[in-house]
mmCIF file of C-alpha atoms and ligand atoms in Angstrom:
data_model
loop_
_atom_site.group_PDB
_atom_site.id
_atom_site.type_symbol
_atom_site.label_atom_id
_atom_site.label_comp_id
_atom_site.label_asym_id
_atom_site.label_seq_id
_atom_site.Cartn_x
_atom_site.Cartn_y
_atom_site.Cartn_z
ATOM 1 C CA MET C 74 15.183 -42.353 26.509
ATOM 2 C CA VAL C 75 16.652 -40.345 29.360
ATOM 3 C CA HIS C 76 16.319 -36.675 28.519
ATOM 4 C CA PRO C 77 19.788 -35.196 28.151
ATOM 5 C CA ALA C 78 20.232 -32.714 30.972
ATOM 6 C CA ARG C 79 22.849 -30.638 29.212
ATOM 7 C CA PRO C 80 21.110 -28.417 26.669
ATOM 8 C CA ILE C 81 23.456 -28.846 23.724
ATOM 9 C CA ARG C 82 22.091 -30.684 20.696
ATOM 10 C CA ALA C 83 22.444 -30.809 16.915
ATOM 11 C CA ARG C 84 19.447 -30.835 14.609
ATOM 12 C CA ILE C 85 19.889 -32.224 11.111
ATOM 13 C CA ASP C 86 17.365 -30.985 8.559
ATOM 14 C CA THR C 87 17.295 -33.854 6.090
ATOM 15 C CA ARG C 88 14.702 -32.063 3.922
ATOM 16 C CA ALA C 89 17.189 -29.205 3.432
ATOM 17 C CA PHE C 90 19.818 -31.805 2.502
ATOM 18 C CA ARG C 91 17.491 -33.178 -0.156
ATOM 19 C CA ASP C 92 16.722 -29.672 -1.475
ATOM 20 C CA ASN C 93 20.446 -28.904 -1.685
ATOM 21 C CA TYR C 94 21.060 -32.130 -3.612
ATOM 22 C CA LEU C 95 18.275 -31.216 -6.039
ATOM 23 C CA LEU C 96 19.818 -27.753 -6.455
ATOM 24 C CA ALA C 97 23.151 -29.407 -7.292
ATOM 25 C CA LYS C 98 21.408 -31.541 -9.903
ATOM 26 C CA ARG C 99 19.614 -28.543 -11.405
ATOM 27 C CA SER C 100 22.951 -26.731 -11.624
ATOM 28 C CA ALA C 101 24.464 -29.598 -13.639
ATOM 29 C CA PRO C 102 21.476 -30.803 -15.643
ATOM 30 C CA GLN C 103 23.458 -32.909 -18.140
ATOM 31 C CA SER C 104 25.343 -34.849 -15.465
ATOM 32 C CA ARG C 105 24.654 -37.464 -12.865
ATOM 33 C CA ALA C 106 25.524 -36.340 -9.349
ATOM 34 C CA LEU C 107 27.492 -38.401 -6.853
ATOM 35 C CA CYS C 108 26.245 -37.442 -3.415
ATOM 36 C CA VAL C 109 29.501 -37.135 -1.466
ATOM 37 C CA VAL C 110 28.896 -38.624 1.982
ATOM 38 C CA LYS C 111 32.434 -39.303 3.194
ATOM 39 C CA ALA C 112 33.246 -38.775 6.877
ATOM 40 C CA ASN C 113 29.762 -39.795 8.042
ATOM 41 C CA ALA C 114 28.210 -37.356 5.571
ATOM 42 C CA TYR C 115 30.495 -34.519 6.714
ATOM 43 C CA GLY C 116 29.445 -35.261 10.301
ATOM 44 C CA HIS C 117 25.695 -35.226 9.539
ATOM 45 C CA GLY C 118 24.875 -38.957 9.639
ATOM 46 C CA LEU C 119 25.516 -41.224 6.650
ATOM 47 C CA VAL C 120 22.363 -43.302 6.527
ATOM 48 C CA GLN C 121 19.969 -40.499 7.482
ATOM 49 C CA CYS C 122 21.328 -38.250 4.730
ATOM 50 C CA ALA C 123 21.260 -41.095 2.218
ATOM 51 C CA GLN C 124 17.639 -41.890 3.133
ATOM 52 C CA ALA C 125 16.678 -38.265 2.520
ATOM 53 C CA VAL C 126 17.705 -38.504 -1.146
ATOM 54 C CA ARG C 127 16.775 -42.146 -1.725
ATOM 55 C CA ASP C 128 14.310 -41.494 -4.549
ATOM 56 C CA VAL C 129 16.399 -38.911 -6.418
ATOM 57 C CA VAL C 130 20.042 -39.836 -5.865
ATOM 58 C CA ASP C 131 22.211 -40.990 -8.784
ATOM 59 C CA GLY C 132 25.061 -42.383 -6.698
ATOM 60 C CA PHE C 133 27.244 -41.913 -3.640
ATOM 61 C CA ALA C 134 30.928 -41.240 -3.022
ATOM 62 C CA LEU C 135 32.688 -42.105 0.238
ATOM 63 C CA LEU C 136 35.901 -43.601 1.572
ATOM 64 C CA ASP C 137 35.287 -46.622 3.767
ATOM 65 C CA LEU C 138 34.278 -50.043 2.576
ATOM 66 C CA ALA C 139 32.304 -50.417 5.811
ATOM 67 C CA ASP C 140 30.252 -47.314 4.982
ATOM 68 C CA ALA C 141 29.580 -48.626 1.486
ATOM 69 C CA ALA C 142 28.472 -51.950 3.006
ATOM 70 C CA CYS C 143 26.196 -50.009 5.319
ATOM 71 C CA LEU C 144 24.481 -48.308 2.355
ATOM 72 C CA ARG C 145 24.093 -51.618 0.532
ATOM 73 C CA ALA C 146 22.600 -53.150 3.703
ATOM 74 C CA ALA C 147 20.126 -50.245 3.720
ATOM 75 C CA GLN C 148 19.049 -51.293 0.193
ATOM 76 C CA PHE C 149 20.758 -48.552 -1.794
ATOM 77 C CA ALA C 150 21.407 -50.041 -5.230
ATOM 78 C CA GLN C 151 22.941 -46.911 -6.823
ATOM 79 C CA PRO C 152 26.616 -46.687 -7.802
ATOM 80 C CA ILE C 153 28.887 -46.134 -4.795
ATOM 81 C CA VAL C 154 32.374 -44.800 -5.531
ATOM 82 C CA LEU C 155 35.224 -45.441 -3.107
ATOM 83 C CA LEU C 156 37.108 -42.139 -3.399
ATOM 84 C CA GLU C 157 40.487 -43.598 -2.424
ATOM 85 C CA GLY C 158 39.790 -46.976 -3.987
ATOM 86 C CA PHE C 159 40.969 -49.978 -2.003
ATOM 87 C CA PHE C 160 43.906 -50.059 0.374
ATOM 88 C CA ASP C 161 44.731 -53.757 0.143
ATOM 89 C CA SER C 162 44.016 -56.430 -2.450
ATOM 90 C CA SER C 163 42.135 -58.408 0.205
ATOM 91 C CA GLU C 164 39.298 -55.866 -0.073
ATOM 92 C CA LEU C 165 38.668 -56.509 -3.769
ATOM 93 C CA HIS C 166 36.332 -59.465 -3.308
ATOM 94 C CA GLU C 167 34.089 -57.459 -1.021
ATOM 95 C CA VAL C 168 34.283 -54.522 -3.454
ATOM 96 C CA ALA C 169 33.036 -56.798 -6.245
ATOM 97 C CA ARG C 170 30.439 -58.518 -4.071
ATOM 98 C CA LEU C 171 28.971 -55.125 -3.111
ATOM 99 C CA ASN C 172 29.216 -53.921 -6.722
ATOM 100 C CA LEU C 173 31.221 -50.817 -5.769
ATOM 101 C CA SER C 174 33.062 -48.476 -8.079
ATOM 102 C CA ILE C 175 36.672 -47.700 -7.264
ATOM 103 C CA VAL C 176 38.990 -44.797 -7.745
ATOM 104 C CA LEU C 177 42.261 -46.149 -9.108
ATOM 105 C CA HIS C 178 45.142 -43.807 -8.354
ATOM 106 C CA SER C 179 48.322 -45.825 -7.798
ATOM 107 C CA TRP C 180 50.494 -48.481 -9.448
ATOM 108 C CA PRO C 181 50.087 -50.972 -6.577
ATOM 109 C CA GLN C 182 46.316 -50.688 -6.963
ATOM 110 C CA LEU C 183 46.617 -51.342 -10.695
ATOM 111 C CA GLN C 184 48.797 -54.419 -10.109
ATOM 112 C CA ALA C 185 46.359 -55.737 -7.506
ATOM 113 C CA LEU C 186 43.438 -55.243 -9.867
ATOM 114 C CA GLU C 187 45.304 -56.979 -12.702
ATOM 115 C CA SER C 188 46.094 -59.988 -10.506
ATOM 116 C CA ALA C 189 42.659 -60.370 -8.950
ATOM 117 C CA THR C 190 40.150 -63.032 -9.908
ATOM 118 C CA LEU C 191 36.830 -61.282 -9.452
ATOM 119 C CA THR C 192 33.232 -62.456 -9.688
ATOM 120 C CA ARG C 193 32.484 -59.387 -11.799
ATOM 121 C CA PRO C 194 34.435 -56.545 -13.410
ATOM 122 C CA LEU C 195 34.426 -53.171 -11.649
ATOM 123 C CA GLU C 196 33.635 -49.629 -12.665
ATOM 124 C CA VAL C 197 36.926 -47.769 -12.354
ATOM 125 C CA PHE C 198 37.380 -44.018 -11.874
ATOM 126 C CA LEU C 199 40.893 -43.437 -13.198
ATOM 127 C CA LYS C 200 42.363 -40.641 -11.142
ATOM 128 C CA ILE C 201 44.684 -38.311 -12.990
ATOM 129 C CA ASN C 202 46.917 -35.898 -11.120
ATOM 130 C CA THR C 203 46.571 -32.583 -12.930
ATOM 131 C CA GLY C 204 48.157 -30.383 -10.271
ATOM 132 C CA MET C 205 46.623 -31.083 -6.882
ATOM 133 C CA ASN C 206 49.530 -33.471 -6.240
ATOM 134 C CA ARG C 207 47.636 -35.596 -3.789
ATOM 135 C CA LEU C 208 46.328 -38.690 -5.584
ATOM 136 C CA GLY C 209 46.514 -39.848 -9.162
ATOM 137 C CA PHE C 210 48.616 -40.935 -12.093
ATOM 138 C CA SER C 211 50.587 -38.364 -13.990
ATOM 139 C CA VAL C 212 49.297 -37.238 -17.358
ATOM 140 C CA ASP C 213 52.122 -39.161 -19.120
ATOM 141 C CA GLU C 214 51.143 -42.411 -17.450
ATOM 142 C CA VAL C 215 47.532 -42.346 -18.641
ATOM 143 C CA PRO C 216 47.990 -44.201 -21.980
ATOM 144 C CA GLU C 217 49.810 -47.128 -20.364
ATOM 145 C CA ILE C 218 47.320 -47.371 -17.479
ATOM 146 C CA LEU C 219 44.407 -47.288 -19.893
ATOM 147 C CA GLY C 220 45.915 -50.002 -22.055
ATOM 148 C CA ARG C 221 46.519 -52.244 -19.070
ATOM 149 C CA LEU C 222 43.062 -51.598 -17.608
ATOM 150 C CA ARG C 223 41.393 -52.450 -20.905
ATOM 151 C CA ALA C 224 43.489 -55.578 -21.242
ATOM 152 C CA CYS C 225 43.015 -56.947 -17.761
ATOM 153 C CA GLY C 226 39.301 -57.669 -17.919
ATOM 154 C CA ASN C 227 38.582 -56.526 -14.381
ATOM 155 C CA ALA C 228 37.370 -53.056 -15.423
ATOM 156 C CA ASN C 229 34.176 -52.840 -17.452
ATOM 157 C CA VAL C 230 33.626 -49.062 -17.270
ATOM 158 C CA ILE C 231 36.429 -46.511 -17.068
ATOM 159 C CA VAL C 232 35.695 -42.929 -16.034
ATOM 160 C CA ALA C 233 38.489 -40.361 -16.219
ATOM 161 C CA MET C 234 38.693 -38.299 -13.060
ATOM 162 C CA THR C 235 40.616 -35.466 -11.506
ATOM 163 C CA HIS C 236 40.207 -33.190 -8.503
ATOM 164 C CA PHE C 237 40.682 -29.414 -8.480
ATOM 165 C CA ALA C 238 42.797 -27.604 -5.912
ATOM 166 C CA THR C 239 41.566 -24.045 -6.483
ATOM 167 C CA ALA C 240 38.036 -24.287 -7.873
ATOM 168 C CA ASP C 241 36.931 -22.098 -4.949
ATOM 169 C CA GLY C 242 39.490 -19.372 -5.695
ATOM 170 C CA GLU C 243 41.718 -18.647 -8.674
ATOM 171 C CA GLY C 244 39.862 -21.198 -10.814
ATOM 172 C CA VAL C 245 40.588 -24.438 -12.658
ATOM 173 C CA ALA C 246 42.103 -23.332 -15.986
ATOM 174 C CA ALA C 247 45.537 -24.950 -15.747
ATOM 175 C CA GLN C 248 44.283 -28.230 -14.305
ATOM 176 C CA TRP C 249 41.385 -28.353 -16.725
ATOM 177 C CA GLU C 250 43.719 -27.864 -19.684
ATOM 178 C CA ARG C 251 45.945 -30.724 -18.527
ATOM 179 C CA PHE C 252 42.936 -32.949 -17.958
ATOM 180 C CA VAL C 253 41.529 -32.251 -21.425
ATOM 181 C CA ALA C 254 44.928 -33.000 -22.980
ATOM 182 C CA ALA C 255 45.324 -36.214 -20.983
ATOM 183 C CA THR C 256 41.914 -37.541 -21.991
ATOM 184 C CA ALA C 257 41.752 -36.266 -25.596
ATOM 185 C CA ASN C 258 40.767 -39.018 -28.055
ATOM 186 C CA THR C 259 40.150 -41.542 -25.281
ATOM 187 C CA GLY C 260 36.376 -41.250 -25.531
ATOM 188 C CA LEU C 261 36.148 -41.716 -21.774
ATOM 189 C CA PRO C 262 33.312 -40.366 -19.663
ATOM 190 C CA PHE C 263 34.674 -38.056 -17.005
ATOM 191 C CA SER C 264 34.197 -36.676 -13.507
ATOM 192 C CA THR C 265 35.992 -33.564 -12.283
ATOM 193 C CA SER C 266 33.633 -31.170 -10.447
ATOM 194 C CA ASN C 267 33.528 -30.685 -6.707
ATOM 195 C CA SER C 268 30.882 -28.250 -5.397
ATOM 196 C CA ALA C 269 32.853 -25.134 -6.343
ATOM 197 C CA ALA C 270 33.545 -26.297 -9.896
ATOM 198 C CA LEU C 271 29.953 -27.499 -10.264
ATOM 199 C CA LEU C 272 28.691 -23.999 -9.470
ATOM 200 C CA ARG C 273 31.373 -21.960 -11.229
ATOM 201 C CA PHE C 274 32.681 -23.958 -14.200
ATOM 202 C CA PRO C 275 29.945 -25.734 -16.184
ATOM 203 C CA GLN C 276 32.423 -26.956 -18.800
ATOM 204 C CA THR C 277 33.857 -29.293 -16.153
ATOM 205 C CA HIS C 278 30.562 -31.043 -15.351
ATOM 206 C CA GLY C 279 31.025 -34.131 -17.531
ATOM 207 C CA ASP C 280 29.259 -37.397 -16.759
ATOM 208 C CA TRP C 281 29.438 -37.314 -12.976
ATOM 209 C CA VAL C 282 29.646 -34.233 -10.760
ATOM 210 C CA ARG C 283 30.760 -34.734 -7.153
ATOM 211 C CA PRO C 284 29.048 -32.182 -4.885
ATOM 212 C CA GLY C 285 29.962 -32.376 -1.212
ATOM 213 C CA ILE C 286 29.872 -29.281 0.964
ATOM 214 C CA MET C 287 27.017 -27.613 -0.927
ATOM 215 C CA LEU C 288 24.729 -30.529 0.005
ATOM 216 C CA TYR C 289 25.317 -29.618 3.658
ATOM 217 C CA GLY C 290 24.202 -26.055 3.005
ATOM 218 C CA SER C 291 27.546 -24.261 3.062
ATOM 219 C CA SER C 292 29.120 -22.240 0.312
ATOM 220 C CA PRO C 293 32.090 -23.950 -1.368
ATOM 221 C CA MET C 294 33.507 -20.435 -1.881
ATOM 222 C CA PRO C 295 32.384 -18.340 1.092
ATOM 223 C CA GLY C 296 34.711 -15.508 0.097
ATOM 224 C CA LEU C 297 32.960 -15.166 -3.274
ATOM 225 C CA GLN C 298 29.322 -16.064 -2.688
ATOM 226 C CA SER C 299 27.286 -16.900 0.408
ATOM 227 C CA ALA C 300 25.312 -20.102 0.806
ATOM 228 C CA ALA C 301 22.070 -18.102 0.908
ATOM 229 C CA ASP C 302 22.955 -16.333 -2.351
ATOM 230 C CA ILE C 303 23.537 -19.706 -3.990
ATOM 231 C CA GLY C 304 20.152 -20.847 -2.658
ATOM 232 C CA LEU C 305 21.485 -23.452 -0.237
ATOM 233 C CA LYS C 306 19.742 -24.247 3.046
ATOM 234 C CA PRO C 307 21.548 -25.010 6.299
ATOM 235 C CA VAL C 308 21.359 -28.677 7.288
ATOM 236 C CA MET C 309 23.114 -28.877 10.662
ATOM 237 C CA THR C 310 22.031 -26.506 13.434
ATOM 238 C CA LEU C 311 24.065 -26.678 16.640
ATOM 239 C CA GLU C 312 22.087 -25.311 19.570
ATOM 240 C CA SER C 313 22.502 -24.937 23.286
ATOM 241 C CA ALA C 314 21.432 -22.557 26.039
ATOM 242 C CA LEU C 315 22.777 -20.128 28.595
ATOM 243 C CA ILE C 316 23.554 -21.890 31.872
ATOM 244 C CA ALA C 317 24.959 -18.841 33.710
ATOM 245 C CA MET C 318 25.327 -15.089 33.479
ATOM 246 C CA GLN C 319 27.890 -12.725 34.954
ATOM 247 C CA THR C 320 28.101 -8.971 35.286
ATOM 248 C CA LEU C 321 31.604 -7.679 34.667
ATOM 249 C CA ARG C 322 32.962 -4.351 35.874
ATOM 250 C CA ALA C 323 35.352 -2.418 33.664
ATOM 251 C CA GLY C 324 38.756 -4.118 33.761
ATOM 252 C CA GLU C 325 37.451 -7.601 34.625
ATOM 253 C CA ARG C 326 38.488 -10.489 32.432
ATOM 254 C CA VAL C 327 36.789 -13.577 31.000
ATOM 255 C CA GLY C 328 37.863 -17.228 30.828
ATOM 256 C CA TYR C 329 41.214 -19.006 30.681
ATOM 257 C CA GLY C 330 44.123 -16.707 30.081
ATOM 258 C CA GLY C 331 41.879 -13.716 30.737
ATOM 259 C CA THR C 332 42.159 -12.820 27.065
ATOM 260 C CA PHE C 333 39.018 -10.663 27.012
ATOM 261 C CA VAL C 334 38.994 -7.548 29.188
ATOM 262 C CA ALA C 335 35.765 -5.584 29.723
ATOM 263 C CA ASP C 336 36.221 -1.867 28.963
ATOM 264 C CA ARG C 337 32.986 -0.991 30.796
ATOM 265 C CA GLN C 338 30.371 -2.740 32.889
ATOM 266 C CA MET C 339 28.764 -5.484 30.824
ATOM 267 C CA ARG C 340 26.583 -8.561 31.100
ATOM 268 C CA ILE C 341 27.856 -11.814 29.667
ATOM 269 C CA GLY C 342 26.291 -15.235 29.184
ATOM 270 C CA VAL C 343 27.886 -18.644 29.655
ATOM 271 C CA VAL C 344 26.867 -21.205 27.016
ATOM 272 C CA ALA C 345 26.886 -24.979 27.486
ATOM 273 C CA CYS C 346 29.146 -25.632 24.497
ATOM 274 C CA GLY C 347 32.892 -26.060 24.338
ATOM 275 C CA TYR C 348 35.634 -27.634 22.313
ATOM 276 C CA ALA C 349 34.719 -31.098 23.616
ATOM 277 C CA ASP C 350 31.449 -30.644 21.727
ATOM 278 C CA GLY C 351 33.318 -29.795 18.543
ATOM 279 C CA TYR C 352 33.225 -26.012 18.794
ATOM 280 C CA PRO C 353 36.628 -24.740 17.631
ATOM 281 C CA ARG C 354 38.881 -23.690 20.492
ATOM 282 C CA HIS C 355 40.714 -21.283 18.201
ATOM 283 C CA ALA C 356 37.504 -19.245 17.694
ATOM 284 C CA ALA C 357 38.589 -15.960 19.238
ATOM 285 C CA THR C 358 36.575 -13.112 20.761
ATOM 286 C CA ASP C 359 34.054 -11.716 18.213
ATOM 287 C CA THR C 360 33.050 -15.041 16.666
ATOM 288 C CA PRO C 361 29.322 -14.655 15.850
ATOM 289 C CA ILE C 362 26.704 -16.468 17.942
ATOM 290 C CA LEU C 363 22.914 -16.139 18.367
ATOM 291 C CA VAL C 364 21.209 -15.682 21.753
ATOM 292 C CA ASP C 365 17.398 -15.759 21.641
ATOM 293 C CA GLY C 366 17.772 -15.275 17.907
ATOM 294 C CA VAL C 367 19.861 -12.095 18.252
ATOM 295 C CA ARG C 368 23.310 -12.057 16.736
ATOM 296 C CA THR C 369 26.083 -11.274 19.211
ATOM 297 C CA ARG C 370 29.691 -12.400 19.733
ATOM 298 C CA THR C 371 31.785 -14.785 21.788
ATOM 299 C CA LEU C 372 34.162 -13.442 24.417
ATOM 300 C CA GLY C 373 37.522 -14.846 25.490
ATOM 301 C CA ARG C 374 38.750 -18.393 25.093
ATOM 302 C CA VAL C 375 36.503 -21.350 24.403
ATOM 303 C CA SER C 376 36.875 -23.909 27.189
ATOM 304 C CA MET C 377 36.191 -27.634 27.097
ATOM 305 C CA ASP C 378 32.510 -27.447 28.021
ATOM 306 C CA MET C 379 31.614 -23.757 27.956
ATOM 307 C CA LEU C 380 32.095 -20.504 26.163
ATOM 308 C CA ALA C 381 31.136 -16.917 26.979
ATOM 309 C CA CYS C 382 29.138 -14.429 24.941
ATOM 310 C CA ASP C 383 28.294 -10.732 25.036
ATOM 311 C CA LEU C 384 24.735 -9.890 26.201
ATOM 312 C CA THR C 385 25.112 -6.104 25.994
ATOM 313 C CA ASN C 386 22.422 -5.790 23.315
ATOM 314 C CA ILE C 387 20.209 -8.608 24.597
ATOM 315 C CA PRO C 388 18.846 -7.288 27.917
ATOM 316 C CA ASP C 389 16.108 -9.941 28.138
ATOM 317 C CA ALA C 390 18.522 -12.866 27.937
ATOM 318 C CA GLN C 391 18.465 -15.123 30.978
ATOM 319 C CA ILE C 392 19.558 -18.563 32.105
ATOM 320 C CA GLY C 393 17.867 -20.975 29.713
ATOM 321 C CA SER C 394 17.922 -18.580 26.770
ATOM 322 C CA GLN C 395 18.340 -20.418 23.461
ATOM 323 C CA VAL C 396 21.729 -20.211 21.796
ATOM 324 C CA THR C 397 22.607 -21.090 18.195
ATOM 325 C CA LEU C 398 26.268 -21.853 17.570
ATOM 326 C CA TRP C 399 25.711 -22.278 13.809
ATOM 327 C CA GLY C 400 23.011 -23.335 11.356
ATOM 328 C CA GLU C 401 19.507 -21.885 11.063
ATOM 329 C CA GLY C 402 19.874 -18.102 11.401
ATOM 330 C CA LEU C 403 23.676 -18.141 11.615
ATOM 331 C CA PRO C 404 25.613 -19.529 8.640
ATOM 332 C CA ALA C 405 28.327 -22.002 9.602
ATOM 333 C CA ASP C 406 30.466 -20.171 7.050
ATOM 334 C CA ASP C 407 30.337 -16.993 9.196
ATOM 335 C CA VAL C 408 31.493 -18.903 12.273
ATOM 336 C CA ALA C 409 34.154 -20.765 10.308
ATOM 337 C CA THR C 410 35.539 -17.581 8.760
ATOM 338 C CA ALA C 411 35.724 -15.875 12.153
ATOM 339 C CA ALA C 412 37.490 -18.943 13.553
ATOM 340 C CA GLY C 413 40.001 -19.112 10.710
ATOM 341 C CA THR C 414 38.689 -22.402 9.344
ATOM 342 C CA ILE C 415 36.088 -23.784 6.931
ATOM 343 C CA SER C 416 32.612 -25.121 7.625
ATOM 344 C CA TYR C 417 33.727 -28.630 6.563
ATOM 345 C CA GLU C 418 35.915 -28.780 9.647
ATOM 346 C CA LEU C 419 33.179 -27.521 11.983
ATOM 347 C CA PHE C 420 30.726 -30.159 10.739
ATOM 348 C CA CYS C 421 33.177 -33.053 10.805
ATOM 349 C CA ALA C 422 34.290 -32.151 14.329
ATOM 350 C CA LEU C 423 30.804 -32.436 15.873
ATOM 351 C CA ALA C 424 31.524 -34.572 18.937
ATOM 352 C CA GLN C 425 30.020 -37.938 19.769
ATOM 353 C CA ARG C 426 28.637 -36.583 23.019
ATOM 354 C CA VAL C 427 26.313 -34.122 21.258
ATOM 355 C CA PRO C 428 22.828 -35.670 20.851
ATOM 356 C CA VAL C 429 21.663 -35.489 17.254
ATOM 357 C CA SER C 430 18.069 -35.370 16.090
ATOM 358 C CA PHE C 431 16.852 -35.631 12.511
ATOM 359 C CA VAL C 432 13.941 -33.723 11.074
HETATM 360 C C1 LIG T 786 35.423 -34.469 -0.847
HETATM 361 C C2 LIG T 786 35.519 -34.614 -2.306
HETATM 362 C C3 LIG T 786 34.600 -33.985 -3.149
HETATM 363 C C4 LIG T 786 33.560 -33.006 -2.645
HETATM 364 O O1 LIG T 786 34.178 -31.776 -2.416
HETATM 365 P P1 LIG T 786 33.337 -30.487 -1.896
HETATM 366 O O2 LIG T 786 34.325 -29.383 -1.860
HETATM 367 O O3 LIG T 786 32.875 -30.850 -0.519
HETATM 368 O O4 LIG T 786 32.232 -30.304 -2.839
HETATM 369 C C5 LIG T 786 34.685 -34.234 -4.511
HETATM 370 N N1 LIG T 786 35.638 -35.059 -5.003
HETATM 371 C C6 LIG T 786 36.548 -35.671 -4.224
HETATM 372 C C7 LIG T 786 37.571 -36.533 -4.822
HETATM 373 C C8 LIG T 786 36.521 -35.463 -2.849
HETATM 374 O O5 LIG T 786 37.429 -36.057 -2.083
#
């Protein structure tokens, strides 16, 4: 392999991923845990993350049939739930062949399932809209859907499911109440908990919890509790190095738009990382960053391939000094908060051009 000349790289700590999954399981000891690996495992690498939990994982949840096929090809025999179900009836044969579980959320999906001739019945996660208003049948529709699913013969297991909109903030009370009412006396197993609900609302655990972001070492509720306080370990570390330094005089400006103005003489570093690597362009001055392990701040606008940082308190920094954009030593949640986003978006945005290594 040609050594990449540009110093940026991402390291994925698959052992930390495994530890985080085990923490999720310990936090919901009565439930099985779907390891949510949609969007290429939140940007971390689908197969590598799956391999890391091979001997302990209860099941997976993702979106794309191709990703599910990829896990089956890698000899994962656990349940795999397609979180948006199928998009066209033509996919149903492959869904059955691969023995996948589907989320069923719409009338066209129900009609397609009723009309299909399948080699085996499917496990169906019946999605109920309890207030998120994204996917799912309304509470009133549940009895009819259930009757038709039971009659059609193409569903052998039915799991009631909903998704919470505010488990990370105000809580789940209203949605939970609607869900309990909608499923009362049905005897159905259920699945409702994302990471935030898993950690905060044990009554919602049910048969299958669905942890996502916590597996990647970020807090599902960074405003309430940090990842470290929960006991989660960072999985993705994005690193680079200083490729230039400048000394500014008072009044000099930095980067496009000249949005940062030095109020005194100061030394700054230029990091080989920009928005084309997935670093958020809207991260303004003062976003945290590590140089040689010392926490400092970004300065001015992020450009495509570079960003600037303050070296005032790091006199030994030089060209080649190690920089951590997020991960080990600098929680992605801190960077995300400063940039007005969430760690999910930082991880998923990691660019193709960044070399990734797995440890
Ligand atoms: C993404 C997703 C999850 C996981 O959510 P986190 O906040 O990452 O834990 C759970 N359930 C569904 C339906 C999802 O789409």
